[in-house]
Coordinates of C-alpha atoms in Angstrom, one line a residue:
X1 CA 124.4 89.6 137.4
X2 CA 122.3 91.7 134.7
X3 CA 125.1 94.3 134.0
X4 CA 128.0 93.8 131.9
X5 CA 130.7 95.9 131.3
X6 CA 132.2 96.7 128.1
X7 CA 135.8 95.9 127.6
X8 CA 136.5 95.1 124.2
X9 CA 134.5 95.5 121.0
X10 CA 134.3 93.9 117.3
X11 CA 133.9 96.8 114.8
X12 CA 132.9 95.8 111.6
X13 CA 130.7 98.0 109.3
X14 CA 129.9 98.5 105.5
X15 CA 128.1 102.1 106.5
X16 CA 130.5 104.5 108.1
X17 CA 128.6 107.3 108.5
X18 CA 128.1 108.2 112.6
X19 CA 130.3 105.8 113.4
X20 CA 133.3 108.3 114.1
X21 CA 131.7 109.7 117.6
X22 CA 131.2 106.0 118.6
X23 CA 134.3 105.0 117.9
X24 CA 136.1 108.0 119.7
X25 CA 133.3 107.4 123.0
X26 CA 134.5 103.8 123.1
X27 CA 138.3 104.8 123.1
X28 CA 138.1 107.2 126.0
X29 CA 136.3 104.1 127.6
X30 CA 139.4 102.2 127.3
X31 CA 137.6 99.8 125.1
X32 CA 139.9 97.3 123.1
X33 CA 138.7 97.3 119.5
X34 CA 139.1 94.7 116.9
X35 CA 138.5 95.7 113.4
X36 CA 139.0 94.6 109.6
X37 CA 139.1 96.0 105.8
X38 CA 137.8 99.5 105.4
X39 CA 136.7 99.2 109.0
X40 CA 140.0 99.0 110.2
X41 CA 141.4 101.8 108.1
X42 CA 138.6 104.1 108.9
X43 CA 139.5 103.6 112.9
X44 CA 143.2 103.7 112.2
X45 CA 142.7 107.0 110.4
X46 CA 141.2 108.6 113.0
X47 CA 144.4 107.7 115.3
X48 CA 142.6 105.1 117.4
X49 CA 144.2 102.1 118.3
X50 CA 142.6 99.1 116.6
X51 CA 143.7 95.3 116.8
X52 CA 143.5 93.5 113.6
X53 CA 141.2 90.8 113.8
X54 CA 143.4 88.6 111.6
X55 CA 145.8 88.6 115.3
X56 CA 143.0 86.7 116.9
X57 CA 142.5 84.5 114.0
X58 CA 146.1 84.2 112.5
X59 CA 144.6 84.0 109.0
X60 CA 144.0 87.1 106.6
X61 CA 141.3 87.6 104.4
X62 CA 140.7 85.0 102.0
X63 CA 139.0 84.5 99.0
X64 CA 138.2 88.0 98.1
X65 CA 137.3 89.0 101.4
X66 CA 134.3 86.4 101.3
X67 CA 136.0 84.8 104.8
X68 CA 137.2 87.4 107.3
X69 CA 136.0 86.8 110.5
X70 CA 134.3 82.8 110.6
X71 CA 136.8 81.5 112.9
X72 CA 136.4 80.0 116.5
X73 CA 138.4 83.1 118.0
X74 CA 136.0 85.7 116.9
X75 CA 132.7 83.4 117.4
X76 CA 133.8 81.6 120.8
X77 CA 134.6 85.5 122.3
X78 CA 131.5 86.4 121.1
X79 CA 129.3 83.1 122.0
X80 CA 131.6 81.7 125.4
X81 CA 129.4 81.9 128.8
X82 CA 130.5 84.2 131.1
X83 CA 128.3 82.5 134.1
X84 CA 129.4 78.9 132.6
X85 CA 132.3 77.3 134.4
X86 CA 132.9 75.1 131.4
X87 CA 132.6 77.7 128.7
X88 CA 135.2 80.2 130.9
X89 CA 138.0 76.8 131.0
X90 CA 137.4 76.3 127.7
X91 CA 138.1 79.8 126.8
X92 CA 141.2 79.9 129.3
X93 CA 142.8 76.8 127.6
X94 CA 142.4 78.4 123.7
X95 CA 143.5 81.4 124.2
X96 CA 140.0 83.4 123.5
X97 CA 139.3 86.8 124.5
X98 CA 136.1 87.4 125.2
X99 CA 134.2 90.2 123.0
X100 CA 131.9 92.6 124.7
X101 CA 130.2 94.6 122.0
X102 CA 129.7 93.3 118.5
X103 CA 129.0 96.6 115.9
X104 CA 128.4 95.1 112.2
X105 CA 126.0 95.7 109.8
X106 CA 125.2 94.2 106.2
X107 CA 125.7 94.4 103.1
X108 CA 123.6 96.5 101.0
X109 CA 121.8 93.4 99.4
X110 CA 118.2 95.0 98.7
X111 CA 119.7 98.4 97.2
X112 CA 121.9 96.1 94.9
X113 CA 118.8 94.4 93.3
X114 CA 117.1 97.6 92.8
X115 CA 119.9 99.0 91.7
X116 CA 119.3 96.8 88.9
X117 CA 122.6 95.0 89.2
X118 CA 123.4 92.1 87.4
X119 CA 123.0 88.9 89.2
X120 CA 127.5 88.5 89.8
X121 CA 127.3 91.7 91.7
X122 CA 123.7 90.7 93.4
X123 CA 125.3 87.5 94.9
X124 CA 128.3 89.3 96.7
X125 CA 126.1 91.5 98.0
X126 CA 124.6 88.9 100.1
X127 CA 126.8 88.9 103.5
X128 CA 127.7 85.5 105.3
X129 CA 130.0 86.7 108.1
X130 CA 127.6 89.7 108.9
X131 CA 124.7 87.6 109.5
X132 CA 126.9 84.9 111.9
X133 CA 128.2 87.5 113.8
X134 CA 125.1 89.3 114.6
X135 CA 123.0 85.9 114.7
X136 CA 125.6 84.7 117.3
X137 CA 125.9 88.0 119.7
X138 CA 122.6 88.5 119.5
X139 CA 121.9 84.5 120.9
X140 CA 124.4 85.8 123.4
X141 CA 122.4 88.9 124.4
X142 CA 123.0 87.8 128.0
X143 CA 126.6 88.7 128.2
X144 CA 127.3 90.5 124.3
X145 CA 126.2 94.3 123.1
X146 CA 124.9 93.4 119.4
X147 CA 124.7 96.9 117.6
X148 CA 123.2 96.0 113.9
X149 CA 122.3 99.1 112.9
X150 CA 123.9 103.0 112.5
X151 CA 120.5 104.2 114.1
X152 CA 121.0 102.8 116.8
X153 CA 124.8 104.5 117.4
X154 CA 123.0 107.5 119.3
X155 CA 121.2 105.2 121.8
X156 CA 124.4 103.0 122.6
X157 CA 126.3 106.1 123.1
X158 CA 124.1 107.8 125.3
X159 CA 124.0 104.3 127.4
X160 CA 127.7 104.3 127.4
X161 CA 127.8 107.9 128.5
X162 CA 125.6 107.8 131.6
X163 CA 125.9 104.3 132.8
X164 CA 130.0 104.6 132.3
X165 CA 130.4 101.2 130.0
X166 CA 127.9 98.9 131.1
X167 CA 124.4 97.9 129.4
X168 CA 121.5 96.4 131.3
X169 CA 120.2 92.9 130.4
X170 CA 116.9 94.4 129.1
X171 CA 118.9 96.8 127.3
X172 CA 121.2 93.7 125.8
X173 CA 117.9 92.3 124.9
X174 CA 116.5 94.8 122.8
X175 CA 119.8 95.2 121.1
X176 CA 118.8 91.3 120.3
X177 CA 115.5 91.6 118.9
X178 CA 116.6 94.4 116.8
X179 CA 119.0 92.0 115.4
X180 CA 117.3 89.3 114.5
X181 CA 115.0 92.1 112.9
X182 CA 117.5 92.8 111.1
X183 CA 118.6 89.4 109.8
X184 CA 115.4 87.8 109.4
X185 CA 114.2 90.7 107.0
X186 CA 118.1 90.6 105.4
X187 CA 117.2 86.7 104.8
X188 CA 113.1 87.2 103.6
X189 CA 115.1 89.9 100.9
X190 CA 117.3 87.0 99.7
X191 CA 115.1 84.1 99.7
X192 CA 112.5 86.8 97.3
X193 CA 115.2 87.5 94.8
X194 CA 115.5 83.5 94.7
X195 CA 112.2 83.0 94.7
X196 CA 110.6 81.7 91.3
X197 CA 107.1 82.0 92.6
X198 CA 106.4 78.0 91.7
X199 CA 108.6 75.9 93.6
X200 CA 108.8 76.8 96.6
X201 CA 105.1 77.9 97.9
X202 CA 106.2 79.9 101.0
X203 CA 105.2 82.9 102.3
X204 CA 107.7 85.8 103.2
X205 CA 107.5 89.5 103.5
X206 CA 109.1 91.8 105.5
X207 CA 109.0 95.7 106.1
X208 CA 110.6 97.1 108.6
X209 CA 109.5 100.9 108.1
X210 CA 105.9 101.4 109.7
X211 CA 104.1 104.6 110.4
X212 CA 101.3 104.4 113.2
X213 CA 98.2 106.0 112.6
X214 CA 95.5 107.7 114.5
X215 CA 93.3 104.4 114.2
X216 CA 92.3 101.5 112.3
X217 CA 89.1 101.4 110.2
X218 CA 87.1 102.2 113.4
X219 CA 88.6 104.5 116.4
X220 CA 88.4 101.4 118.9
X221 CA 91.2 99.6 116.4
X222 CA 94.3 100.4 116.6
X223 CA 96.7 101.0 112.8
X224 CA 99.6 100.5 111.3
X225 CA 101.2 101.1 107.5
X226 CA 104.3 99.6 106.8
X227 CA 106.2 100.6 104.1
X228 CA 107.7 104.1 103.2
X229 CA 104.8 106.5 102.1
X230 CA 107.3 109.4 101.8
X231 CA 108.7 107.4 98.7
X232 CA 105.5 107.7 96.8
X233 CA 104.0 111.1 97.9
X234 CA 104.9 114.7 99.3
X235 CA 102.7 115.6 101.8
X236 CA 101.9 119.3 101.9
X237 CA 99.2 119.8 103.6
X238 CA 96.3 118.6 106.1
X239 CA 96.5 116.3 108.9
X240 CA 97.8 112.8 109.7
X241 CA 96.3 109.9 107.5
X242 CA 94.3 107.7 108.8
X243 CA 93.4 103.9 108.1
X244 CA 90.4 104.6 105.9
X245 CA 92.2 107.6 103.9
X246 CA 95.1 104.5 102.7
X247 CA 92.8 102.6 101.7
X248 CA 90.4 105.1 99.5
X249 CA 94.3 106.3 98.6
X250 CA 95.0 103.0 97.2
X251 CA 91.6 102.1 94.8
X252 CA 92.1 106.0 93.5
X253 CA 95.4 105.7 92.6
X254 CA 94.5 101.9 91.1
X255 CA 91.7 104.0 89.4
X256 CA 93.6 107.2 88.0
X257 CA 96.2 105.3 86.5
X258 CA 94.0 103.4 84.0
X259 CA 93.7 107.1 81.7
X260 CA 95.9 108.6 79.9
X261 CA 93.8 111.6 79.0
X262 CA 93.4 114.7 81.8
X263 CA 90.8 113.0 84.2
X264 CA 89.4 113.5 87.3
X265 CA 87.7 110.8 90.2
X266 CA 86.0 111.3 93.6
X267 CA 86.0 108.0 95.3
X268 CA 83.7 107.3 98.7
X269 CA 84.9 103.8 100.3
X270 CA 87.3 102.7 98.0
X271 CA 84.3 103.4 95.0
X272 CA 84.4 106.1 92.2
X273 CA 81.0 108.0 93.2
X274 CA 82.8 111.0 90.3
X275 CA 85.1 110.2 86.9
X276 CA 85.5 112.3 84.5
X277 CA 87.8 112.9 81.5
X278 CA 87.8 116.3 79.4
X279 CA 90.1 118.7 77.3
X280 CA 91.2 120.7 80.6
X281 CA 91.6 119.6 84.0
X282 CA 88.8 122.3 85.6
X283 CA 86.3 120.7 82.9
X284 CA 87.2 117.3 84.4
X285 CA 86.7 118.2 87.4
X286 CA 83.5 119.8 87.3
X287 CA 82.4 116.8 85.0
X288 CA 83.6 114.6 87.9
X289 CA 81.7 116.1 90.6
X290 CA 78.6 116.8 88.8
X291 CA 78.2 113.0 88.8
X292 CA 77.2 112.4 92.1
X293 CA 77.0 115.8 94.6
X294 CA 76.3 114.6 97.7
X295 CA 78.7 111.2 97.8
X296 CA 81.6 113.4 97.0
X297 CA 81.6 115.7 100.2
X298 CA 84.1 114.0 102.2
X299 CA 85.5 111.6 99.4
X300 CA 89.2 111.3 98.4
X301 CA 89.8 112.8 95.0
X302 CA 92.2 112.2 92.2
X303 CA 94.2 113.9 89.3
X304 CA 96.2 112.4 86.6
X305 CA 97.0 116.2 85.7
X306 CA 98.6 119.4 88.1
X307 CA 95.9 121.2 89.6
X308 CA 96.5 124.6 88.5
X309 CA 94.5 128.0 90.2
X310 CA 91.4 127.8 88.6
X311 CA 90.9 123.9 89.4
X312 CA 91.7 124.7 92.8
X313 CA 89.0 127.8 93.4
X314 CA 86.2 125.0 92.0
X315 CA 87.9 122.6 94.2
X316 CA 87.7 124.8 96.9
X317 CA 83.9 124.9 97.5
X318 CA 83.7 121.1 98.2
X319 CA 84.9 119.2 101.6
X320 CA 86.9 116.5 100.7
X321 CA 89.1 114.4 102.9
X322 CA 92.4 114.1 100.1
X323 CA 93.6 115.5 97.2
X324 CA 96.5 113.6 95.0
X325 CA 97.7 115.4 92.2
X326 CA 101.4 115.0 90.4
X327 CA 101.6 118.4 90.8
X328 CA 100.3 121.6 91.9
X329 CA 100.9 125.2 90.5
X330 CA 101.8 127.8 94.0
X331 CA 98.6 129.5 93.3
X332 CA 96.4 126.6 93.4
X333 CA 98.4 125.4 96.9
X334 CA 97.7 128.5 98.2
X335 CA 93.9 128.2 97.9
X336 CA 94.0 124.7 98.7
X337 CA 95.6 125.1 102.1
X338 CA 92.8 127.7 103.6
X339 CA 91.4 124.3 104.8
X340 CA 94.1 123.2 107.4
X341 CA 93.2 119.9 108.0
X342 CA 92.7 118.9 104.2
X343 CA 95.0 116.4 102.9
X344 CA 97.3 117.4 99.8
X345 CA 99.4 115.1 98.3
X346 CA 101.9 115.3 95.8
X347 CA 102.8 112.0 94.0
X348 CA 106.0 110.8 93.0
X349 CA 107.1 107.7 90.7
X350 CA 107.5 104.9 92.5
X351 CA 107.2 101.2 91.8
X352 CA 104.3 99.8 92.7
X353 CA 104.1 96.0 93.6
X354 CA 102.2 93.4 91.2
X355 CA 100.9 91.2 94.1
X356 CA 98.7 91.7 96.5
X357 CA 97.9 90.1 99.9
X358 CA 95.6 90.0 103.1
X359 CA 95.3 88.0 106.3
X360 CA 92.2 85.5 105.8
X361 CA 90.8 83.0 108.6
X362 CA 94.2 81.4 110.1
X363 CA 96.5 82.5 107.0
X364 CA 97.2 84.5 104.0
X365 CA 95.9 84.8 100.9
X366 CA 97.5 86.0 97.6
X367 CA 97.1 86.8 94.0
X368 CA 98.3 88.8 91.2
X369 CA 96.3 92.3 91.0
X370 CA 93.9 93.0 88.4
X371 CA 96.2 94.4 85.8
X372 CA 94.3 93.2 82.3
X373 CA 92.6 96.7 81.0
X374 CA 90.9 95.6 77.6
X375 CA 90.5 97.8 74.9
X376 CA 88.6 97.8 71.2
X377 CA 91.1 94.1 70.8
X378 CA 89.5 92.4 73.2
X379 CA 85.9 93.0 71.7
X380 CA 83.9 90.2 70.8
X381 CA 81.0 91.7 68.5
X382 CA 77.8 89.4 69.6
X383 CA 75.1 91.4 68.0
X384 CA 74.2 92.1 64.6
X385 CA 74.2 95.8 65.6
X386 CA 77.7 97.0 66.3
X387 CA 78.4 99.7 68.7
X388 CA 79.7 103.0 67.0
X389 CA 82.8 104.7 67.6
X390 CA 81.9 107.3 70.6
X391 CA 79.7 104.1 71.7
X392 CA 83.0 101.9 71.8
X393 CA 84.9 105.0 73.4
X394 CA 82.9 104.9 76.1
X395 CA 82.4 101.4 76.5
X396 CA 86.2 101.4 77.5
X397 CA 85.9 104.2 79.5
X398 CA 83.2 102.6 81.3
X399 CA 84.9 99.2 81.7
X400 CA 87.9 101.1 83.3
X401 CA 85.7 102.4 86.3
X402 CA 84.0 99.0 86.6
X403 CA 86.8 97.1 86.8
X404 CA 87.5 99.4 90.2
X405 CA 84.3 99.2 91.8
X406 CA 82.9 96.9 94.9
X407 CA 80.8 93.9 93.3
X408 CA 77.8 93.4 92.1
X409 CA 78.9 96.8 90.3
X410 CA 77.1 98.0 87.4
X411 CA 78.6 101.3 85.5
X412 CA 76.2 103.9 83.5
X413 CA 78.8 106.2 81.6
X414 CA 78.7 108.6 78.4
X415 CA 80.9 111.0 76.8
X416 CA 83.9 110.6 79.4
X417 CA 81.6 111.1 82.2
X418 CA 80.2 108.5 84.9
X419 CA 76.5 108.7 84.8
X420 CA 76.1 106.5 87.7
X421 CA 77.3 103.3 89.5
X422 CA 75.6 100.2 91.5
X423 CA 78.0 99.3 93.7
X424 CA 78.6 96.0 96.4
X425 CA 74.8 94.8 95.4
X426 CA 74.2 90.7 96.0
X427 CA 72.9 90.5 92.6
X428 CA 73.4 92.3 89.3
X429 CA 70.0 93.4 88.4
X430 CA 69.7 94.9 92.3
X431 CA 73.1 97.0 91.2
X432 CA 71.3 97.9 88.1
X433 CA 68.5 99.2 89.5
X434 CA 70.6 101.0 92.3
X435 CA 72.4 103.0 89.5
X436 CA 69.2 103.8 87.1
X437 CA 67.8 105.3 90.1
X438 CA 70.8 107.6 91.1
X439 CA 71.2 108.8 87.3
X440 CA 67.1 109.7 87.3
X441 CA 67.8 111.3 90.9
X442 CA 70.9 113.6 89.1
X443 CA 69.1 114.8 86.3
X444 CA 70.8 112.4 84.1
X445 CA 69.2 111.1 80.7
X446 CA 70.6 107.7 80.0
X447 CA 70.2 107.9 76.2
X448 CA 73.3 107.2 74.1
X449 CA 74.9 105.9 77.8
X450 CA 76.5 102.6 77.8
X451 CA 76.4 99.9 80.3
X452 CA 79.0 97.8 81.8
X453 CA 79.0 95.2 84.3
X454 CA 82.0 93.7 86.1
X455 CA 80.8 90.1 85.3
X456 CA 78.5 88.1 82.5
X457 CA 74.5 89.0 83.2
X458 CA 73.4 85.2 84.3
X459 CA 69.6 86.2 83.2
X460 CA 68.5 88.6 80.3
X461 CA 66.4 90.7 83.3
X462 CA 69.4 93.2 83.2
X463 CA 69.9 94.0 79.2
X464 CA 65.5 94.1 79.6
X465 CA 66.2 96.6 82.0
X466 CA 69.0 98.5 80.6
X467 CA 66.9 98.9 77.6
X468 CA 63.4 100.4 79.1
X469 CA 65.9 102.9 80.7
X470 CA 67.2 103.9 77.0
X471 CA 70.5 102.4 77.3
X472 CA 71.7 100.8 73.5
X473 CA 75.2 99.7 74.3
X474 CA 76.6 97.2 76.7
X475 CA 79.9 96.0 77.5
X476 CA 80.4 93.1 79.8
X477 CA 82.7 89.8 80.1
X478 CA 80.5 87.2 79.2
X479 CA 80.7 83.5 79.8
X480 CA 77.0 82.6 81.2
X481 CA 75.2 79.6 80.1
X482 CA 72.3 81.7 78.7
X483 CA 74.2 84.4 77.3
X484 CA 72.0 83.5 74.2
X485 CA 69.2 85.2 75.5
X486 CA 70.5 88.3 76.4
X487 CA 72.0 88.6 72.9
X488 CA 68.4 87.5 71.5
X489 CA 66.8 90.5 73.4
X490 CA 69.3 92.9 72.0
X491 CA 69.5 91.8 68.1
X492 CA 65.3 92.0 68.7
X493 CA 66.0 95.6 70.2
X494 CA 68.8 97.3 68.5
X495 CA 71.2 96.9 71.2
X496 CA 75.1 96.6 70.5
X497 CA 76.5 94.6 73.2
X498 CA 80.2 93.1 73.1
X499 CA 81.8 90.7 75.1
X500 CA 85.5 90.7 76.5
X501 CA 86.0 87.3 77.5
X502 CA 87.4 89.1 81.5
X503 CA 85.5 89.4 84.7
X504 CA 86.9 92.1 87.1
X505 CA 85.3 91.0 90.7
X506 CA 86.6 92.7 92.9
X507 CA 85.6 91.8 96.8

């Protein structure tokens, strides 16, 4: 028999709130109710009858409330067999009543750590009986309600409601996986607060918030972000995010938060195809754009500055997908939001994570992100001619947008501006090329620009090449074999090249 009535219920809850409807739909039910601690009180104060679980167990709270309810009469009503003979003697003979409908939830354990508790109050945060309870009504979906979470009051109740008591076995079984949801992510929280990261190579993650979107990277594939995208921006505009726009989201926001001055960049595919940096955010912007026209209709694009009214207007000329800002004056909303299906976000502070990870082949892969940002410290002067101070500005500046670009990725960049890019080329002199060619086809001269690459230059070919184009001063990791003879060609040519002992792949 799939149905089960509920006759008797184990209430025990750290949350409160919502609970009081339950609580009262249960007692018109007739539904016995154990209870203990706050729970207990909170029922009893609303002049409900509640049983003490310490009557089934004949032992209070112990040890500071760490041991409440691990005893066989709670667990054996929970975990008996109501269709086993043996289990039904059993509970005959020791006097246990059988429990219906388990309602517990947990501890706050993940809040505490970011509370930024110390460790004492960390580790009593981290709930023993909680966990048994809902582990063991869950295994017993096929006779026990397991309610493990306050959202999930309004469903129980409206079950109770119109099916006068009694829950389904598919219903019981959802309640399950829900639990074990809950637990398993409850444990993966624990076992990361533990973890030392050397150890114990394991695996674990778990996020339980998820927003579907329209599609994946391609309409026929379906998408999913989990995690809680409300706690980074406001929304205020445009239509639902898709796959692609999280992802260009992601590289600008890696991008925008290597400046510190008011800056500007339009990114196409997760690369900056527009960066600028100026005295205002309008100059920026215009600086930005002026880079690269055509790549930025349709691009995402990024402000380390509020967009006030006169950004917007310029702004408002261009198709573009997204727009991320920390803030926006009313004005410059206003204009913005004549395009109804733009994108505006507003970003908030929030924590972002220092790993990263992907599915690969039959597993995971995961490393530390690219966080090294080098600055005049990290030069290594290799030619006699050294670069000079706006030359060394934008050498840094320049580095910053290589860093965040697809490789092979070459960077042409002068006075706070990207000149052009070669992006995701299969060798370095190709990316090279590709960018010399888009500077030439944007009116851009490339004397006084510096160079950058995102790894060492394994023949001279590319310093040869940066040179004929008018290019004097090149920044890039170094590290090849024949490094020599790119610094040859440059001491022979008056080219200030540095090295900075980092390569930024990025794949």
């Amino acid at each position: 028999m799939s149905s089960r009535k509920i006759s008797s219920a184990l209430i025990s809850v750290y949350h409160k709130d919502g609970l009081e409807s339950l609580v009262r739909l249960l007692d018109r039910h007739q539904v016995k109710i154990y209870s203990t601690g706050g729970t207990q009180k909170f029922i009893e104060d609303l002049g409900i009858k509640v049983t003490p679980v310490e009557n089934l167990t004949t032992y209070p709270a112990i040890f500071g409330g760490r041991v409440k309810t691990l005893h066989p009469a709670v667990f054996g009503g929970i975990l008996y067999r109501r269709n086993v003979q043996q289990d039904i003697n059993e509970a005959a003979y020791y006097n246990i009543q059988p429990i219906d409908l388990v309602i517990v939830d947990l501890y706050p354990f993940e809040e505490t750590v970011n509370s930024g508790a110390d460790e004492a109050d960390v580790i009593e945060k981290i709930d023993i009986g909680g966990v048994s309870l809902i582990r063991a009504a869950a295994k017993n979906y096929n006779d026990v309600v397991i309610i493990s979470n306050k959202n999930q009051y309004p469903l129980l109740e409206k079950i109770i409601s119109e099916q006068q008591c009694t829950t389904s076995l598919n219903e019981r079984r959802l309640f399950a996986a829900h639990a074990f949801d809950a637990t398993s992510h409850y444990d993966t929280a624990i076992f990361n607060y533990f973890f030392s990261g050397e150890e114990i190579k394991h695996f674990k993650q778990s996020i339980q918030h998820f927003q579907v979107l329209r599609y994946g990277e391609n309409p026929h594939q379906t998408g999913v972000f989990y995690g809680r995208l409300p706690d980074m921006f406001d929304k205020l505009n445009g239509k639902e995010l898709s796959y692609n726009n999280l992802v260009d989201i992601d590289a600008a926001i890696a991008l925008i938060d290597e400046f510190s001055e008011p800056t500007f960049a339009i990114l196409k595919h997760t690369n900056a195809c527009g960066v600028a940096s100026a005295d205002t955010p309008k100059q920026a912007y215009i600086s930005a754009f002026e880079c690269d026209p055509v790549s930025a209709f349709g691009g995402v694009i990024v402000s380390n500055r509020d967009i006030d009214w006169q950004t917007a207007e310029e702004m408002n000329n261009l198709f573009f997908e997204v727009l991320i800002a920390p803030g926006y004056e009313q004005k410059a909303l206003d204009i913005l939001k004549e395009k109804k299906n733009r994108i505006i976000l507003k970003r908030k502070p929030a924590q972002l994570p220092e790993k990263q990870f992907k599915t690969l082949l039959n597993g995971v892969i995961e490393q530390d992100k690219d966080l090294k940002t080098e600055d005049e410290s990290d030069f290594k002067y290799v030619t006699h001619r050294h670069p000079t101070e706006e030359e060394k500005k934008a050498m840094i500046f320049a580095n910053k947008i290589v860093k965040h670009t697809k490789s092979n990725a070459i960077v042409l960049a002068k006075n706070g501006q990207l000149i052009a890019s070669g992006v995701g080329q299969t060798s370095r002199i190709d990316a090279l090329k590709q960018a010399i060619e888009k500077a030439e086809n944007f009116g851009f001269t490339l004397h006084e620009a510096v160079m950058a690459s995102d790894a060492f230059f394994p023949f001279p070919d590319c310093v040869e090449l940066a040179d004929k184009a008018g290019i004097k001063a090149i920044i890039q990791p170094g590290g090849s074999v024949r490094d020599q003879e790119s610094i040859d060609y440059c001491n022979a040519n008056g080219i200030a090249m540095v090295f900075t002992g980092i390569r930024h792949f990025k794949h």
